[in-house]
Amino acid sequence: MNTTFWLIRRELWENRAILTMPAVIGLLLVLVALFGQIQLDAGDLAQIHEAVTGHGSYLAERLFLAISVVFLLIMGVYSSWYLLDCLSAERRDRSVLFWKSLPISDTATVLSKLGTALLVIPLVYFGFAVLTNLLLALILSIRLRVLQGVGLWSAGNWFDFELVWLYIIATLALWFLPVAAWVMLVSAWARRAVLLWTTLPLLAVMLLEHYFVRSDWFMREVWLRIGYGYLVAAFAIDNETVFSPSTTLRHALSPLAFVSEPETLIGIGVGVALLVATVQVRLRRTEL
Amino acid sequence: MTTLIEARDLSKRYGSHVALDHANFTVEAGRIVGLIGPNGAGKTTALRAILGLSNYTGHLRVLGRDPLHERTLLMQDACFIADVAVLPAWLRVDQAIDFVAGVHPKFRRERAAQLLAKTQVKHSHRMRELSKGMKTQVHLALTMAIDARLFVLDEPTLGLDLLARRTFYDALVNDYMDETRTILITTHQVEEVENLLTDVLFIHQGRIVLDASIDAIAQRYAAVAVTADRLDVARGARPFYERQTLGKRILYFEGADLRVLAEFGEVMTPSVADLFVAKLTEAPV
């Protein structure tokens, strides 16, 4: 437990961008909110009016949704980069020889890096997103002269959003476990060009399957895993669902369906197998 | 005596290259053992195996453990400095101390601080701001503050200037070594560690060619500065190596009778460095 704490701290020391990047994004958004030009047309005024009178949550949701998407997208890019680098950087700068001189198992190290990517980074981004949203709601409320800001956001949908975020963090971690584990395996194994090694073997399998087995099962699985598959698995939405101001994301959460989804369970199984392999590789591969 | 390291038929290949070829050796408690060999002799490979950093074939026990699969437990009682400058550039000195204190049950924080106080290093320094010599001092302070039974050093002074090297070894001998410690050190700069060692292991082309204590070496080996008129007789006594310095012929003998050797010329105990060269360039007689 103690070791885990220090390993996570170590990751935060090494990757200060985990904290600084979302802080900068938040700051930029706040600056835009403070000094950006606000142009309102009649429709917007009507919405604000509706918000103030207490019925609509559209504006607040749209605001938080936009902020969340910004944070989530940047988080996705950053986490991918982090995973690609996490077990090869220590071999590149040879610091692995220092880390391995301490009584820390390879399993603990691998899990701490996985936990950083799938839980710590998302929680940090979540914290900054919440903070940014609060500040933005406050600033915009004042700038729009909507008194006290009560109309822009209500406690009810405020907590809804936090719930959605936490749900997204939990489900993303489970859904992307095999992807993260695969990237870590390559990161622990490859001498160089980690990004190429994560993608080329997959492409090779796709091509081999396409030409020799004459099917595209693997390609579909991969696209599903890194593409829209997550949304389908974690949210009760289908092609019929139309996003409208009245459907809130909160009502689209489907935790039970998600955890009983075969895709989820198979993914977790594959992820665990890849993690076991990653630990074995780190155990034996110290040098580049 | 307790045996800390026991290697039997230790082998390791990289593709077609044999890095370790059925090496046999033991390291006893309380000794300072030099694993000495030319570049590419298999020193580092042997250390990597001992420290659980790579796999191998053959039998190997370090502090009674299988190093590869029990590295975590092993590292509670053993510590190592594998190469200079492996502390990551982003790490701050105080972070390094905090981290090791956090994960190592046998790390004594005040000891590390004490050792660092003797240097120019500040706790707020990042590794990237330190010179190679200072980085080594930090690493040494971190490692010496661990109450370990076995301390392994792999070419610890590579790339350091003379002053830094001297400081390094002084710290090691004066602040660290006592009868409860065992040090295994690899180097190809023999002169530097010569006066430090109690035992030597010569390694050449993956094989241990000499495993002896310094005391035993003095008894077993002799170098004789042979006078010109005695050269032929001396050569007949089967020296295993011969070299010429400043007009003198030095012949090296193993297990020869000192009284006989005295007749050829002045008898000396060969230095480890000389013996190393003699053993490794040993011409077939």
Coordinates of C-alpha atoms in Angstrom, one line a residue:
Chain A
M1 CA 0.0 0.0 0.0
N2 CA 2.8 2.3 1.0
T3 CA 4.8 1.4 -2.0
T4 CA 1.8 2.1 -4.3
F5 CA 1.5 5.6 -2.8
W6 CA 5.2 6.3 -3.5
L7 CA 5.0 4.8 -7.0
I8 CA 2.1 7.0 -7.9
R9 CA 3.9 10.0 -6.5
R10 CA 6.9 9.1 -8.5
E11 CA 4.8 9.1 -11.7
L12 CA 3.5 12.6 -10.8
W13 CA 7.0 13.8 -10.2
E14 CA 8.2 12.5 -13.5
N15 CA 5.2 13.5 -15.5
R16 CA 4.4 16.9 -14.2
A17 CA 2.2 17.5 -17.2
I18 CA -0.4 15.3 -15.6
L19 CA -1.1 18.3 -13.3
T20 CA 0.1 21.2 -15.4
M21 CA -1.7 20.4 -18.6
P22 CA -5.3 20.3 -17.3
A23 CA -4.4 23.4 -15.1
V24 CA -3.4 25.3 -18.2
I25 CA -6.5 24.2 -20.1
G26 CA -8.6 25.3 -17.2
L27 CA -6.8 28.6 -17.0
L28 CA -7.2 29.3 -20.7
L29 CA -10.9 28.6 -20.6
V30 CA -11.3 30.9 -17.6
L31 CA -9.4 33.6 -19.4
V32 CA -11.6 33.2 -22.4
A33 CA -14.6 33.4 -20.2
L34 CA -13.3 36.5 -18.5
F35 CA -12.1 38.5 -21.5
G36 CA -13.8 36.8 -24.5
Q37 CA -16.4 38.6 -26.4
I38 CA -19.9 37.5 -25.7
Q39 CA -22.5 37.8 -28.5
L40 CA -26.0 37.0 -27.7
D41 CA -28.9 36.7 -30.1
A42 CA -32.5 36.5 -29.4
G43 CA -32.5 32.7 -29.0
D44 CA -29.7 32.7 -26.5
L45 CA -31.5 35.4 -24.5
A46 CA -34.6 33.2 -24.5
Q47 CA -32.6 30.3 -23.2
I48 CA -31.1 32.4 -20.5
H49 CA -34.4 33.6 -19.6
E50 CA -35.6 30.0 -19.4
A51 CA -32.6 29.1 -17.3
V52 CA -33.2 31.9 -14.9
T53 CA -36.8 31.0 -14.4
G54 CA -35.6 27.6 -13.3
H55 CA -36.9 25.1 -15.8
G56 CA -34.2 24.6 -18.4
S57 CA -30.8 23.2 -17.7
Y58 CA -29.8 23.5 -21.3
L59 CA -27.2 26.2 -21.0
A60 CA -25.4 24.7 -18.0
E61 CA -25.4 21.3 -19.5
R62 CA -24.1 22.5 -22.8
L63 CA -21.4 24.5 -21.0
F64 CA -20.3 21.5 -18.9
L65 CA -20.6 19.1 -21.8
A66 CA -18.3 21.3 -23.9
I67 CA -15.8 21.7 -21.1
S68 CA -15.8 18.0 -20.4
V69 CA -15.3 17.1 -24.0
V70 CA -12.3 19.4 -24.2
F71 CA -10.8 17.9 -21.1
L72 CA -11.6 14.3 -22.1
L73 CA -10.1 14.6 -25.6
I74 CA -6.9 16.1 -24.4
M75 CA -6.8 13.5 -21.6
G76 CA -7.1 10.8 -24.2
V77 CA -4.2 12.1 -26.2
Y78 CA -2.1 12.7 -23.1
S79 CA -2.8 9.2 -21.6
S80 CA -1.9 7.5 -24.8
W81 CA 1.4 9.3 -24.9
Y82 CA 2.0 8.5 -21.3
L83 CA 1.3 4.8 -21.9
L84 CA 3.6 4.6 -24.9
D85 CA 6.4 6.1 -22.9
C86 CA 5.9 4.7 -19.5
L87 CA 8.0 1.5 -19.7
S88 CA 10.4 2.6 -22.4
A89 CA 11.5 5.9 -21.0
E90 CA 13.1 4.2 -17.9
R91 CA 15.0 1.9 -20.2
R92 CA 16.0 4.7 -22.5
D93 CA 17.6 6.8 -19.8
R94 CA 18.7 3.7 -18.0
S95 CA 17.0 4.8 -14.7
V96 CA 15.4 1.3 -14.7
L97 CA 18.7 0.2 -13.2
F98 CA 18.0 2.5 -10.2
W99 CA 14.3 1.6 -9.8
K100 CA 15.2 -2.1 -10.0
S101 CA 17.8 -1.7 -7.2
L102 CA 14.9 -1.0 -4.8
P103 CA 12.6 -3.7 -3.3
I104 CA 9.7 -3.0 -5.6
S105 CA 8.2 -5.8 -7.6
D106 CA 7.7 -5.5 -11.4
T107 CA 4.0 -6.2 -10.8
A108 CA 3.8 -3.2 -8.5
T109 CA 5.6 -1.0 -11.0
V110 CA 3.4 -2.1 -13.9
L111 CA 0.2 -1.7 -11.9
S112 CA 1.2 1.7 -10.7
K113 CA 1.7 3.0 -14.2
L114 CA -1.5 1.4 -15.4
G115 CA -3.3 2.9 -12.4
T116 CA -1.8 6.3 -13.2
A117 CA -3.0 6.1 -16.8
L118 CA -6.5 4.8 -16.1
L119 CA -7.4 6.3 -12.8
V120 CA -5.1 9.0 -11.5
I121 CA -4.9 11.0 -14.8
P122 CA -8.7 10.8 -15.3
L123 CA -9.4 11.9 -11.7
V124 CA -7.0 14.8 -12.0
Y125 CA -8.7 15.9 -15.2
F126 CA -12.0 15.4 -13.5
G127 CA -11.0 17.7 -10.7
F128 CA -9.8 20.4 -13.0
A129 CA -12.9 20.1 -15.2
V130 CA -15.1 20.5 -12.2
L131 CA -13.1 23.5 -10.9
T132 CA -13.1 25.1 -14.4
N133 CA -16.8 24.6 -14.8
L134 CA -17.5 26.2 -11.4
L135 CA -15.4 29.2 -12.3
L136 CA -16.9 29.5 -15.7
A137 CA -20.4 29.3 -14.4
L138 CA -19.6 32.0 -11.9
I139 CA -17.9 34.2 -14.4
L140 CA -20.5 33.9 -17.1
S141 CA -23.3 34.3 -14.6
I142 CA -21.8 37.6 -13.5
R143 CA -20.9 38.7 -17.0
L144 CA -24.4 37.9 -18.3
R145 CA -25.8 39.6 -15.3
V146 CA -27.8 36.7 -14.4
L147 CA -28.1 37.3 -10.7
Q148 CA -26.4 34.9 -8.4
G149 CA -26.0 32.5 -11.2
V150 CA -28.7 30.2 -9.9
G151 CA -30.3 29.9 -13.2
L152 CA -27.2 28.8 -15.0
W153 CA -26.8 25.7 -13.0
S154 CA -28.7 23.9 -10.4
A155 CA -27.4 21.6 -7.7
G156 CA -29.4 18.7 -9.3
N157 CA -27.7 18.7 -12.7
W158 CA -24.4 19.7 -11.2
F159 CA -24.3 16.4 -9.3
D160 CA -25.6 14.6 -12.4
F161 CA -22.6 15.7 -14.3
E162 CA -20.2 14.7 -11.6
L163 CA -21.9 11.3 -11.5
V164 CA -21.6 11.0 -15.3
W165 CA -17.9 11.9 -15.1
L166 CA -17.1 9.3 -12.5
Y167 CA -19.1 6.8 -14.5
I168 CA -17.1 7.6 -17.5
I169 CA -13.8 7.2 -15.6
A170 CA -14.8 3.8 -14.3
T171 CA -16.1 2.5 -17.6
L172 CA -13.3 4.0 -19.7
A173 CA -10.8 2.2 -17.4
L174 CA -12.5 -1.1 -17.9
W175 CA -13.2 -0.7 -21.6
F176 CA -9.7 0.5 -22.5
L177 CA -7.9 -1.9 -20.2
P178 CA -6.8 -4.2 -23.1
V179 CA -5.7 -1.2 -25.2
A180 CA -3.7 0.2 -22.3
A181 CA -2.2 -3.2 -21.5
W182 CA -1.2 -3.8 -25.1
V183 CA 0.5 -0.4 -25.3
M184 CA 2.3 -1.1 -22.0
L185 CA 3.5 -4.4 -23.3
V186 CA 5.0 -2.9 -26.4
S187 CA 6.5 0.0 -24.3
A188 CA 8.2 -2.6 -22.1
W189 CA 9.4 -4.6 -25.0
A190 CA 10.3 -2.4 -28.0
R191 CA 13.8 -1.0 -28.4
R192 CA 12.5 2.0 -30.2
A193 CA 9.6 3.2 -32.3
V194 CA 7.0 2.2 -29.7
L195 CA 4.2 3.8 -31.6
L196 CA 5.0 1.8 -34.7
W197 CA 5.2 -1.4 -32.8
T198 CA 1.8 -0.9 -31.2
T199 CA 0.1 -0.4 -34.5
L200 CA 2.0 -2.3 -37.1
P201 CA 1.5 -5.8 -35.7
L202 CA -2.2 -5.2 -35.4
L203 CA -2.3 -4.0 -39.1
A204 CA -0.4 -7.0 -40.1
V205 CA -2.9 -9.3 -38.4
M206 CA -5.7 -7.5 -40.1
L207 CA -4.1 -7.8 -43.5
L208 CA -3.3 -11.5 -43.0
E209 CA -6.8 -12.2 -41.9
H210 CA -8.2 -10.3 -44.8
Y211 CA -6.2 -12.0 -47.5
F212 CA -5.9 -15.5 -46.1
V213 CA -9.0 -16.1 -44.0
R214 CA -11.1 -13.7 -46.1
S215 CA -12.7 -12.1 -43.1
D216 CA -12.3 -8.9 -41.2
W217 CA -13.3 -10.0 -37.7
F218 CA -10.1 -8.7 -36.1
M219 CA -10.3 -5.3 -37.8
R220 CA -13.9 -4.9 -36.6
E221 CA -13.0 -5.8 -33.1
V222 CA -10.1 -3.3 -33.0
W223 CA -12.2 -0.5 -34.5
L224 CA -15.0 -1.3 -32.0
R225 CA -12.6 -1.2 -29.2
I226 CA -10.9 2.1 -29.9
G227 CA -13.8 3.7 -31.7
Y228 CA -17.5 4.0 -31.0
G229 CA -17.7 0.6 -29.2
Y230 CA -17.2 2.3 -25.9
L231 CA -20.2 4.6 -26.3
V232 CA -22.4 1.7 -27.3
A233 CA -21.3 -0.4 -24.4
A234 CA -21.4 2.2 -21.6
F235 CA -24.4 4.2 -22.6
A236 CA -27.9 3.2 -23.5
I237 CA -27.9 4.9 -26.9
D238 CA -28.5 3.5 -30.3
N239 CA -28.9 4.9 -33.7
E240 CA -32.4 6.0 -32.8
T241 CA -31.3 8.2 -30.0
V242 CA -31.3 11.8 -30.8
F243 CA -29.3 14.1 -28.6
S244 CA -31.6 16.9 -27.6
P245 CA -31.7 19.3 -24.8
S246 CA -34.2 17.1 -23.0
T247 CA -32.2 13.9 -23.0
T248 CA -29.5 14.2 -20.4
L249 CA -26.5 11.9 -20.4
R250 CA -27.4 10.9 -16.9
H251 CA -30.3 8.9 -18.1
A252 CA -28.2 7.1 -20.7
L253 CA -25.9 5.4 -18.2
S254 CA -26.2 1.7 -18.3
P255 CA -23.8 0.3 -15.7
L256 CA -25.4 -3.1 -15.4
A257 CA -25.6 -3.7 -19.2
F258 CA -21.9 -2.5 -19.4
V259 CA -20.5 -4.9 -16.9
S260 CA -22.5 -7.8 -18.2
E261 CA -21.6 -7.0 -21.8
P262 CA -19.4 -9.9 -23.3
E263 CA -17.3 -7.3 -25.0
T264 CA -16.4 -5.7 -21.7
L265 CA -15.6 -9.0 -20.0
I266 CA -13.6 -10.4 -22.9
G267 CA -11.7 -7.1 -23.0
I268 CA -10.9 -7.3 -19.3
G269 CA -9.7 -10.9 -19.8
V270 CA -7.4 -9.9 -22.7
G271 CA -6.2 -6.9 -20.7
V272 CA -5.2 -9.0 -17.7
A273 CA -3.4 -11.5 -19.9
L274 CA -1.5 -8.7 -21.6
L275 CA -0.6 -7.2 -18.2
V276 CA 0.8 -10.6 -17.0
A277 CA 2.9 -10.6 -20.2
T278 CA 4.1 -7.0 -19.5
V279 CA 5.3 -7.9 -16.0
Q280 CA 7.2 -10.9 -17.4
V281 CA 8.8 -8.7 -20.1
R282 CA 9.8 -6.0 -17.5
L283 CA 11.2 -8.8 -15.3
R284 CA 13.6 -9.9 -18.0
R285 CA 14.2 -6.8 -20.2
T286 CA 16.3 -4.2 -18.4
E287 CA 18.3 -2.9 -21.2
L288 CA 17.1 -1.3 -24.4
Chain B
M1 CA 31.9 -18.3 6.8
T2 CA 28.6 -17.6 5.1
T3 CA 28.4 -17.8 1.4
L4 CA 26.4 -14.9 0.0
I5 CA 26.7 -15.7 -3.7
E6 CA 27.0 -19.1 -5.2
A7 CA 27.3 -19.6 -8.9
R8 CA 27.7 -22.9 -10.6
D9 CA 27.8 -23.3 -14.4
L10 CA 26.4 -19.9 -14.8
S11 CA 25.9 -19.3 -18.5
K12 CA 24.3 -16.7 -20.7
R13 CA 24.2 -16.3 -24.4
Y14 CA 23.1 -13.4 -26.5
G15 CA 22.2 -15.0 -29.8
S16 CA 25.4 -16.8 -30.9
H17 CA 27.6 -14.7 -28.5
V18 CA 28.4 -16.6 -25.3
A19 CA 28.7 -13.9 -22.6
L20 CA 29.1 -16.3 -19.7
D21 CA 30.4 -19.7 -20.2
H22 CA 29.8 -22.1 -17.2
A23 CA 31.3 -19.6 -14.7
N24 CA 31.8 -20.9 -11.2
F25 CA 32.5 -18.7 -8.2
T26 CA 31.4 -17.9 -4.7
V27 CA 31.5 -14.8 -2.6
E28 CA 31.8 -15.0 1.1
A29 CA 30.4 -12.6 3.7
G30 CA 32.6 -9.8 4.9
R31 CA 34.8 -9.7 1.8
I32 CA 35.5 -7.0 -0.8
V33 CA 35.6 -8.9 -4.0
G34 CA 36.7 -7.4 -7.3
L35 CA 35.2 -9.0 -10.4
I36 CA 37.9 -8.0 -12.9
G37 CA 38.0 -8.5 -16.6
P38 CA 38.6 -6.7 -19.9
N39 CA 35.7 -5.0 -21.7
G40 CA 33.3 -7.6 -23.0
A41 CA 34.6 -10.4 -20.6
G42 CA 31.1 -11.0 -19.1
K43 CA 31.5 -8.9 -15.9
T44 CA 28.3 -6.9 -16.4
T45 CA 26.4 -10.0 -17.6
A46 CA 27.4 -11.8 -14.4
L47 CA 26.3 -8.9 -12.3
R48 CA 23.0 -8.5 -14.2
A49 CA 22.3 -12.2 -13.4
I50 CA 23.3 -11.7 -9.7
L51 CA 21.0 -8.7 -9.3
G52 CA 18.0 -10.4 -10.9
L53 CA 18.1 -8.1 -14.0
S54 CA 18.3 -10.8 -16.6
N55 CA 17.8 -14.5 -17.0
Y56 CA 20.6 -17.1 -17.2
T57 CA 21.1 -20.8 -17.1
G58 CA 22.9 -22.7 -14.4
H59 CA 22.7 -22.5 -10.7
L60 CA 22.7 -19.2 -8.9
R61 CA 21.9 -18.2 -5.4
V62 CA 22.3 -14.8 -3.9
L63 CA 21.7 -14.5 -0.2
G64 CA 20.0 -17.8 -0.6
R65 CA 17.5 -16.6 -3.2
D66 CA 16.8 -17.0 -6.8
P67 CA 17.6 -13.5 -8.0
L68 CA 15.4 -13.2 -11.0
H69 CA 12.2 -14.4 -9.4
E70 CA 12.9 -13.1 -5.9
R71 CA 14.4 -9.8 -6.8
T72 CA 12.0 -7.8 -4.6
L73 CA 13.0 -9.7 -1.5
L74 CA 16.6 -9.8 -2.5
M75 CA 16.7 -6.0 -2.8
Q76 CA 15.8 -5.6 0.8
D77 CA 19.2 -7.0 1.8
A78 CA 21.3 -6.2 -1.3
C79 CA 21.8 -3.0 -3.1
F80 CA 23.6 -1.9 -6.2
I81 CA 24.9 0.9 -8.2
A82 CA 24.9 -0.4 -11.8
D83 CA 26.8 2.2 -13.7
V84 CA 27.1 5.8 -13.1
A85 CA 24.4 8.3 -13.9
V86 CA 21.3 6.1 -13.9
L87 CA 19.4 8.4 -11.6
P88 CA 16.8 10.0 -13.9
A89 CA 17.3 13.6 -15.0
W90 CA 14.0 14.8 -13.6
L91 CA 14.5 13.5 -10.1
R92 CA 15.2 16.0 -7.4
V93 CA 17.6 15.0 -4.6
D94 CA 15.0 15.4 -1.9
Q95 CA 12.5 13.4 -3.9
A96 CA 15.0 10.6 -4.3
I97 CA 15.5 10.5 -0.6
D98 CA 11.8 10.6 0.1
F99 CA 11.1 7.8 -2.4
V100 CA 13.8 5.5 -1.2
A101 CA 12.7 6.2 2.4
G102 CA 9.2 5.4 1.4
V103 CA 9.8 2.1 -0.3
H104 CA 12.9 0.7 1.4
P105 CA 12.5 -0.7 5.0
K106 CA 16.2 -0.6 5.7
F107 CA 16.9 2.9 4.5
R108 CA 18.2 5.4 7.1
R109 CA 17.2 8.8 6.0
E110 CA 19.5 10.7 8.5
R111 CA 22.4 8.7 7.3
A112 CA 21.8 9.7 3.6
A113 CA 21.5 13.4 4.7
Q114 CA 24.7 13.1 6.7
L115 CA 26.6 11.7 3.7
L116 CA 25.2 14.3 1.4
A117 CA 26.1 17.1 3.8
K118 CA 29.7 16.3 3.0
T119 CA 29.2 17.1 -0.6
Q120 CA 28.3 20.2 -2.6
V121 CA 24.9 18.7 -3.6
K122 CA 21.8 20.6 -2.4
H123 CA 18.5 18.8 -1.7
S124 CA 16.7 21.1 -4.2
H125 CA 19.0 20.0 -7.1
R126 CA 17.6 18.0 -9.9
M127 CA 19.9 15.3 -11.3
R128 CA 20.1 17.1 -14.7
E129 CA 21.7 20.0 -12.9
L130 CA 24.5 17.8 -11.3
S131 CA 27.8 16.8 -12.7
K132 CA 28.5 13.2 -13.2
G133 CA 30.7 13.1 -10.1
M134 CA 27.9 14.7 -8.0
K135 CA 25.3 12.3 -9.4
T136 CA 27.5 9.5 -8.3
Q137 CA 27.8 11.0 -4.8
V138 CA 24.0 11.2 -4.6
H139 CA 23.6 7.6 -5.7
L140 CA 26.3 6.5 -3.3
A141 CA 24.7 8.4 -0.4
L142 CA 21.4 6.8 -1.2
T143 CA 22.8 3.4 -1.4
M144 CA 25.2 3.6 1.6
A145 CA 22.3 4.6 3.8
I146 CA 20.7 1.2 3.2
D147 CA 21.6 -1.4 5.8
A148 CA 22.3 -4.1 3.2
R149 CA 24.3 -7.2 3.5
L150 CA 25.6 -7.1 0.0
F151 CA 26.6 -4.1 -2.0
V152 CA 27.2 -4.5 -5.7
L153 CA 29.0 -1.9 -7.8
D154 CA 29.3 -2.1 -11.6
E155 CA 32.0 0.1 -13.0
P156 CA 31.0 2.8 -10.5
T157 CA 33.6 5.3 -11.5
L158 CA 33.3 5.1 -15.2
G159 CA 33.7 8.5 -16.8
L160 CA 34.6 10.2 -13.5
D161 CA 37.7 12.4 -13.2
L162 CA 40.5 11.4 -10.9
L163 CA 39.3 13.5 -8.0
A164 CA 35.7 12.2 -8.1
R165 CA 37.0 8.6 -8.3
R166 CA 39.2 9.1 -5.3
T167 CA 36.4 10.7 -3.3
F168 CA 34.1 7.8 -4.3
Y169 CA 36.4 5.1 -3.0
D170 CA 37.3 7.0 0.1
A171 CA 33.7 7.3 1.0
L172 CA 33.1 3.6 0.3
V173 CA 36.0 2.4 2.5
N174 CA 35.8 4.9 5.3
D175 CA 32.0 5.4 5.6
Y176 CA 30.7 2.1 4.6
M177 CA 32.8 -1.0 4.9
D178 CA 32.8 -2.9 8.1
E179 CA 32.8 -6.7 8.9
T180 CA 29.1 -7.0 8.4
R181 CA 29.2 -5.8 4.8
T182 CA 30.2 -7.5 1.6
I183 CA 31.1 -5.6 -1.5
L184 CA 31.3 -7.0 -5.0
I185 CA 32.8 -4.5 -7.5
T186 CA 33.5 -4.8 -11.2
T187 CA 36.0 -2.7 -12.9
H188 CA 38.5 -2.8 -15.7
Q189 CA 40.6 -0.2 -14.0
V190 CA 42.4 -2.6 -11.7
E191 CA 44.9 -0.2 -10.2
E192 CA 42.1 1.8 -8.7
V193 CA 40.6 -0.9 -6.5
E194 CA 43.7 -2.9 -6.0
N195 CA 44.3 -1.8 -2.4
L196 CA 40.7 -2.1 -1.5
L197 CA 40.1 -5.8 -2.3
T198 CA 40.3 -8.8 -0.2
D199 CA 39.5 -11.2 -3.1
V200 CA 39.7 -11.1 -6.8
L201 CA 37.8 -12.9 -9.5
F202 CA 39.3 -12.7 -12.9
I203 CA 36.9 -13.2 -15.7
H204 CA 37.9 -13.7 -19.3
Q205 CA 35.7 -14.6 -22.3
G206 CA 32.9 -15.6 -20.0
R207 CA 35.0 -17.9 -17.8
I208 CA 36.5 -17.3 -14.3
V209 CA 40.2 -17.7 -14.8
L210 CA 41.2 -16.8 -11.3
D211 CA 39.3 -17.0 -8.0
A212 CA 41.6 -16.2 -5.1
S213 CA 42.1 -14.0 -2.0
I214 CA 44.8 -11.4 -2.1
D215 CA 46.6 -13.3 0.6
A216 CA 46.5 -16.5 -1.4
I217 CA 47.8 -14.6 -4.4
A218 CA 50.8 -13.5 -2.5
Q219 CA 51.5 -17.1 -1.6
R220 CA 50.8 -18.6 -5.0
Y221 CA 52.2 -16.2 -7.4
A222 CA 55.6 -14.6 -7.7
A223 CA 57.2 -12.2 -10.2
V224 CA 60.9 -12.3 -10.6
A225 CA 63.1 -9.6 -12.2
V226 CA 65.4 -12.0 -13.9
T227 CA 69.0 -10.9 -14.6
A228 CA 70.1 -11.4 -18.2
D229 CA 72.5 -14.3 -17.5
R230 CA 69.8 -16.3 -15.8
L231 CA 67.1 -15.9 -18.3
D232 CA 67.4 -19.3 -20.0
V233 CA 67.5 -21.1 -16.7
A234 CA 64.5 -19.1 -15.4
R235 CA 62.5 -19.8 -18.5
G236 CA 63.1 -23.5 -18.0
A237 CA 61.3 -23.2 -14.6
R238 CA 58.0 -22.7 -16.5
P239 CA 56.9 -19.2 -16.0
F240 CA 53.4 -18.6 -17.3
Y241 CA 54.1 -15.0 -18.5
E242 CA 57.0 -12.9 -19.3
R243 CA 57.3 -9.2 -20.0
Q244 CA 60.0 -6.6 -20.4
T245 CA 60.2 -3.3 -18.6
L246 CA 63.1 -0.8 -18.6
G247 CA 65.6 -3.3 -19.7
K248 CA 64.5 -5.9 -17.1
R249 CA 62.8 -9.2 -17.8
I250 CA 60.0 -10.0 -15.4
L251 CA 58.9 -13.6 -15.3
Y252 CA 55.7 -14.7 -13.6
F253 CA 55.4 -18.0 -11.8
E254 CA 52.6 -19.9 -10.2
G255 CA 53.2 -22.2 -7.2
A256 CA 56.9 -22.2 -7.6
D257 CA 59.4 -22.6 -4.8
L258 CA 60.5 -19.2 -3.7
R259 CA 64.0 -20.3 -2.8
V260 CA 64.5 -21.6 -6.4
L261 CA 63.1 -18.3 -7.8
A262 CA 65.4 -16.2 -5.6
E263 CA 68.3 -17.6 -7.6
F264 CA 67.0 -16.1 -10.8
G265 CA 66.8 -12.5 -9.5
E266 CA 64.7 -10.3 -7.2
V267 CA 61.4 -11.9 -6.2
M268 CA 58.3 -9.8 -5.8
T269 CA 54.6 -10.3 -5.1
P270 CA 52.9 -9.3 -8.3
S271 CA 50.3 -6.5 -8.1
V272 CA 46.8 -7.4 -9.0
A273 CA 47.1 -5.3 -12.1
D274 CA 50.2 -7.1 -13.3
L275 CA 48.7 -10.5 -12.4
F276 CA 45.6 -9.5 -14.4
V277 CA 47.6 -8.7 -17.5
A278 CA 49.7 -11.8 -17.0
K279 CA 46.8 -14.1 -16.6
L280 CA 44.8 -12.7 -19.5
T281 CA 47.6 -12.6 -22.0
E282 CA 49.0 -15.9 -20.7
A283 CA 50.8 -17.3 -23.7
P284 CA 50.8 -21.1 -24.2
V285 CA 54.1 -22.2 -22.9

